[in-house]
């Protein structure tokens, strides 16, 4: 038992082995897709509505090999990343500003909540009027989704700053701007990253839904076409492909998070 | 006391020690990727019912040793035994008074003191009554409905003391419990601790920076050396019991002990200072 | 080089009712007739219309009835070539209720699915009830969309009947041989029975000002469209399908082909609006939309046959 | 200056007077609606797309007075609250479980991210196929939106627990269940509440979008109908009415938050 | 020193005091809604260049007084003047060593020590060099790349000391700075403080629980009474300067002072204990 232990480990939580995790992940995947495949084959699930994992995999392979999907994927990702970037910047800035300036927060608080409750997908036609049928409207839709998730977490994160640490920095004559940069922002970092995991998904939702409503390229367009011709396989293939791409982006975010938050005790 | 006492009277000499470190080595990874060995092959056994004080220079590894005794740290080499059994998780016989603030910020003073009893499923009313008794002992009866952030530093420490003592453990781990208290309050708390220990013959492992305090309270003073920590000295304190912490300091034997241990300790600290300054 | 550029917004391009618009592009007939068309697919007819009114696109390929509907709201839209002479709407009964519902009259008090409340399918249902002497408001409508949701709602019996379009109808018919169809406006007979004449479905229309300012583009579009219609009626369904982009056809080519065969009679032969059809559209709206009923809609401003007739005469197609 | 000060106030942040805040809020409202109204009247904004505030207010009054809107509102709110409740419970439980059991987290982590990236609005048809045209499918859509926001924040909140406080509770012999209840949950509370502010909006978005896609009642149905006949006034009236209701719910959440988090130092 | 010194040589007697509390009253709302008056009409003036130690029972309001001097608390009645000017925000002349851990957890030891210089826009390289000098002085040269959570309690405190001292302020507010240090390290730090103060004639306001420390370091020891806090006693410490903290304790005058102040303090503590126990 005492053979090969890492430098210092807290007693009760044993780090699960990589292989076990991988095995369980694969097992879970096999279980779900296996059930699905079996269900669709035996007719318990109507393949018309649910397709079949084997068909979906085949379709994805076909798209990738033929190169058909790449331009669409690139368009969607461009839109999603633009929405993500804009949403983060505006959300963090608004969160910092409102958390710091009490009057601003008090005044805009109800308006922000109202906007957050607006079903933005329904407003998509108006966004199309404003931002046109190109990437603009998809990015705008994504931003309206990402913004609020990031905003609320940043706002709360700033308020969670340890008052003693804050006072210490103030006594050391930090200017407002320095407080922001050296105290509030690092302190809110864990909060902001938590919101990024949620909002990367929403950035993509914005792009895909925007394309779904009106576009001539992008994954949303592909899915919309497939849905129009009752091609469930195509719908699933498009969605799953996108999700996998987002997973990769999310892993990159996590790597960044691990680097930026390296100062915290590992639990 | 309302709480069922877990403790037994002083065990026969053949009984296993209350706590035994056997070749305990602890390392941490430093940010630059090196391995920092905080303590290397430490052996230390504490017989049941004894009061042991740990002294040593700042940063030498005292808290780390206590963490290992509590089962919060899992040493990569060596074993920690508690009443003969190898520790693999949280030490179930110990109460731990942390060096840092460790009160639950979302519970009032009263609820914080009750905590251990609540976890042991003692009925609410009985737990509250017991907690009030303890709050009186630490001089905070008037503050039971405050939240921790509404207390001063010394008051928080006293709440933590009540929180640890109320569960009446067999083994008490205390990390600089009285450092934040003013002299008078400190003497009161020290006497309370001695009384508690005498009554129930707990085993106590006590970290302090105050050598006088260590000698006044303990049966045995262990001096830790600096990086990597080793046991530098181990002194039996054969002063009369029961003691009063204020009076015992006037005992000439006290002074002799003080000088001996101090000489030892001073070496250690100077060595560390040099090391640090030289680095 | 200085070909007029046109952004053409289509609502729901996979609907067979819009096929001629796409086909014309595929055959290169817009370009041949001097317009450079950019196709912009949108989710539905109303989104396409919104895009044009908002200035993101120039011309809508969608159902003519919106031009009538929007006139009382101050939006003057003018249709200049009609490619569907029947609307293609089908009122079908859920397979679970085949025995219970035999006529339009039986629908009273039952839930009926439409693509969305307030859509053409909804108006069609209300008009059919009105024609049958029933109160249009005696039938609660449920929005079920046009695609798989509509099929599921029908199969699961969540609605007792629904107004559907192809390819959903053909799909249902393929799954349920005894699917009961109460009204089928893909055929001339039913369309005439319900509306008393042809009833315009898909058309190219644009803000009246645009048509006025861009007569060359409008003419080019009309020419391309009429030529396409001629092409359709002189080729087989298989040949048409072969020309369509793969993503519009989907993987189930048999279904597509069957639906296309059902739909071909629906396409106009000459692109010209039947004035009786326009009147019928107005009647449909007047039966349930107060604003249109009181709005003194001037039908002559909603369409022009100038361009279509010119196009037809160039190709020697009779325009009655 | 030293006349009437509250018991003890931190120096640099002066609490803005209620009246000033109210005045600025009303001012902002008047500014926005005034510009809108003027724009729509002068033709700078096309009332066909943007309607007019006066018309919208009139429509809302009409709906409320005639009683037309109540049944729809009640349906939508029922769906939204059900989705909200289910989403919170599942999100918090999943967050607690995954944050505590490392193996679970490691195994399910990629799947959760993948699901979070799925554009659920596009899946709405599938939800309708599964859960029918009634409330079920709207609730399901709302849950898929609420769940992830709550989950990610709970997960992170649990990990943010002060390790010293945690160890203290463990030394006091807290069982796993007691740790959860007395340490992890209160510690994550600020995180959870932050996610509730975002997700109450999403609960409503789920309900309204679900109704918009297929339903026979609810605000989404009303809006969809209005959009079908190009009645922008109706669309805005429906959306704004819903938002105002959400605002009220959110204020209730905030009151609860203030009560549950009364233990923290006021900043 | 690389940092421009703000301080001036000891001011003439007519100059305004470095810090003056005038009728300062501080109250907190308790959870039960009552108003708890922590300090009531406190008057205290500290002349520039003097070293004042504050002693008093735990929870009597020492930290609160320091917070008011720092401008972190805004008293509802009374005024705090700094060099003659009424304080309305953060005190711009003061450095504050907090009782609690106050290091920025996301900055390494070196960056934490640099912090005040960074805020004053001192070039990075110069700030780092200066910080390294200070780290050596507090015996932590080998730990510059650690994050605060990787240090022991006493080490964190020493980092905080370096952080506060590096900015070379006119006014030093210190809340139990040496409580967590072992005796030897503590003496080293005390001597450093005295040297620093002697060199630049800073004004120091110093809270401690250790009356010996107070007398050994200060020009003046102020005893605070318990709830609501008042100034109970104010003793001038006229021991010779410069002092060595270890030697000065052997001075007979030291012992006399100790006894006088202790008698005063003891009363206070006993009173508080009774009050609390009686409540
Ligand atoms: N998580 C960690 N990572 C790296 N090093 C650590 C960590 N925790 C503690 N250390 C190191 O271990 C050594 C001993 O720390 P410990 O807290 O045990 O000291 P201590 O004797 O309690 O000191 P003090 O009297 O100052 O509290 C220190 O040098 C510290 O830097
Ligand atoms: N935010 C607060 N709300 C209510 N009471 C408070 C608050 N902060 C401090 N107090 C009270 O003010 C009193 C003085 O606190 P202070 O921290 O100044 O004590 P202190 O003299 O520094 O004690 P110690 O030596 O223990 O640090 C205490 O009784 C404390 O309970
Ligand atoms: Mg320690
Ligand atoms: Mg204090």
Short mmCIF file of C-alpha atoms and ligand atoms in Angstrom, two decimals, chain B residues 143 146 149-155 180, chain E residues 28-29 36 38 57-64 99 176 209, ligand 2:
data_model
loop_
_atom_site.label_atom_id
_atom_site.label_comp_id
_atom_site.label_asym_id
_atom_site.label_seq_id
_atom_site.Cartn_x
_atom_site.Cartn_y
_atom_site.Cartn_z
CA UNK B 143 -22.20 36.38 22.39
CA UNK B 146 -23.19 36.30 16.92
CA UNK B 149 -17.18 37.58 11.57
CA UNK B 150 -18.77 39.68 14.30
CA UNK B 151 -16.21 38.56 16.88
CA UNK B 152 -12.71 39.73 17.60
CA UNK B 153 -9.77 37.45 16.84
CA UNK B 154 -9.36 36.32 20.43
CA UNK B 155 -13.06 35.68 20.79
CA UNK B 180 -4.21 35.28 20.35
CA UNK E 28 -22.36 47.48 15.63
CA UNK E 29 -25.80 46.06 15.07
CA UNK E 36 -23.67 47.03 20.60
CA UNK E 38 -17.90 48.83 21.17
CA UNK E 57 -8.53 42.30 27.19
CA UNK E 58 -9.59 40.16 24.25
CA UNK E 59 -12.55 41.67 22.43
CA UNK E 60 -12.27 45.09 24.05
CA UNK E 61 -11.98 46.97 20.75
CA UNK E 62 -8.28 47.25 19.95
CA UNK E 63 -8.60 46.08 16.37
CA UNK E 64 -11.64 48.27 15.94
CA UNK E 99 -4.56 40.48 12.76
CA UNK E 176 -0.52 41.51 17.08
CA UNK E 209 -1.25 40.77 24.21
N1 LIG F 2 -18.99 43.33 12.45
C1 LIG F 2 -19.22 43.30 13.77
N2 LIG F 2 -20.49 43.16 14.21
C2 LIG F 2 -20.75 43.14 15.52
N3 LIG F 2 -19.81 43.24 16.48
C3 LIG F 2 -18.53 43.36 16.11
C4 LIG F 2 -18.17 43.39 14.74
N4 LIG F 2 -16.83 43.53 14.67
C5 LIG F 2 -16.37 43.55 15.96
N5 LIG F 2 -17.39 43.47 16.82
C6 LIG F 2 -17.29 43.47 18.29
O1 LIG F 2 -16.46 44.51 18.67
C7 LIG F 2 -15.73 44.15 19.82
C8 LIG F 2 -14.27 44.53 19.69
O2 LIG F 2 -13.71 43.78 18.65
P1 LIG F 2 -12.16 43.94 18.30
O3 LIG F 2 -11.90 43.05 17.14
O4 LIG F 2 -11.86 45.37 18.16
O5 LIG F 2 -11.49 43.34 19.61
P2 LIG F 2 -9.96 43.27 19.97
O6 LIG F 2 -9.72 44.17 21.08
O7 LIG F 2 -9.14 43.42 18.75
O8 LIG F 2 -9.87 41.77 20.51
P3 LIG F 2 -8.77 40.66 20.22
O9 LIG F 2 -7.66 40.94 21.11
O10 LIG F 2 -9.48 39.42 20.62
O11 LIG F 2 -8.43 40.70 18.78
C9 LIG F 2 -15.97 42.69 20.06
O12 LIG F 2 -16.84 42.56 21.16
C10 LIG F 2 -16.67 42.22 18.83
O13 LIG F 2 -17.64 41.29 19.15
#
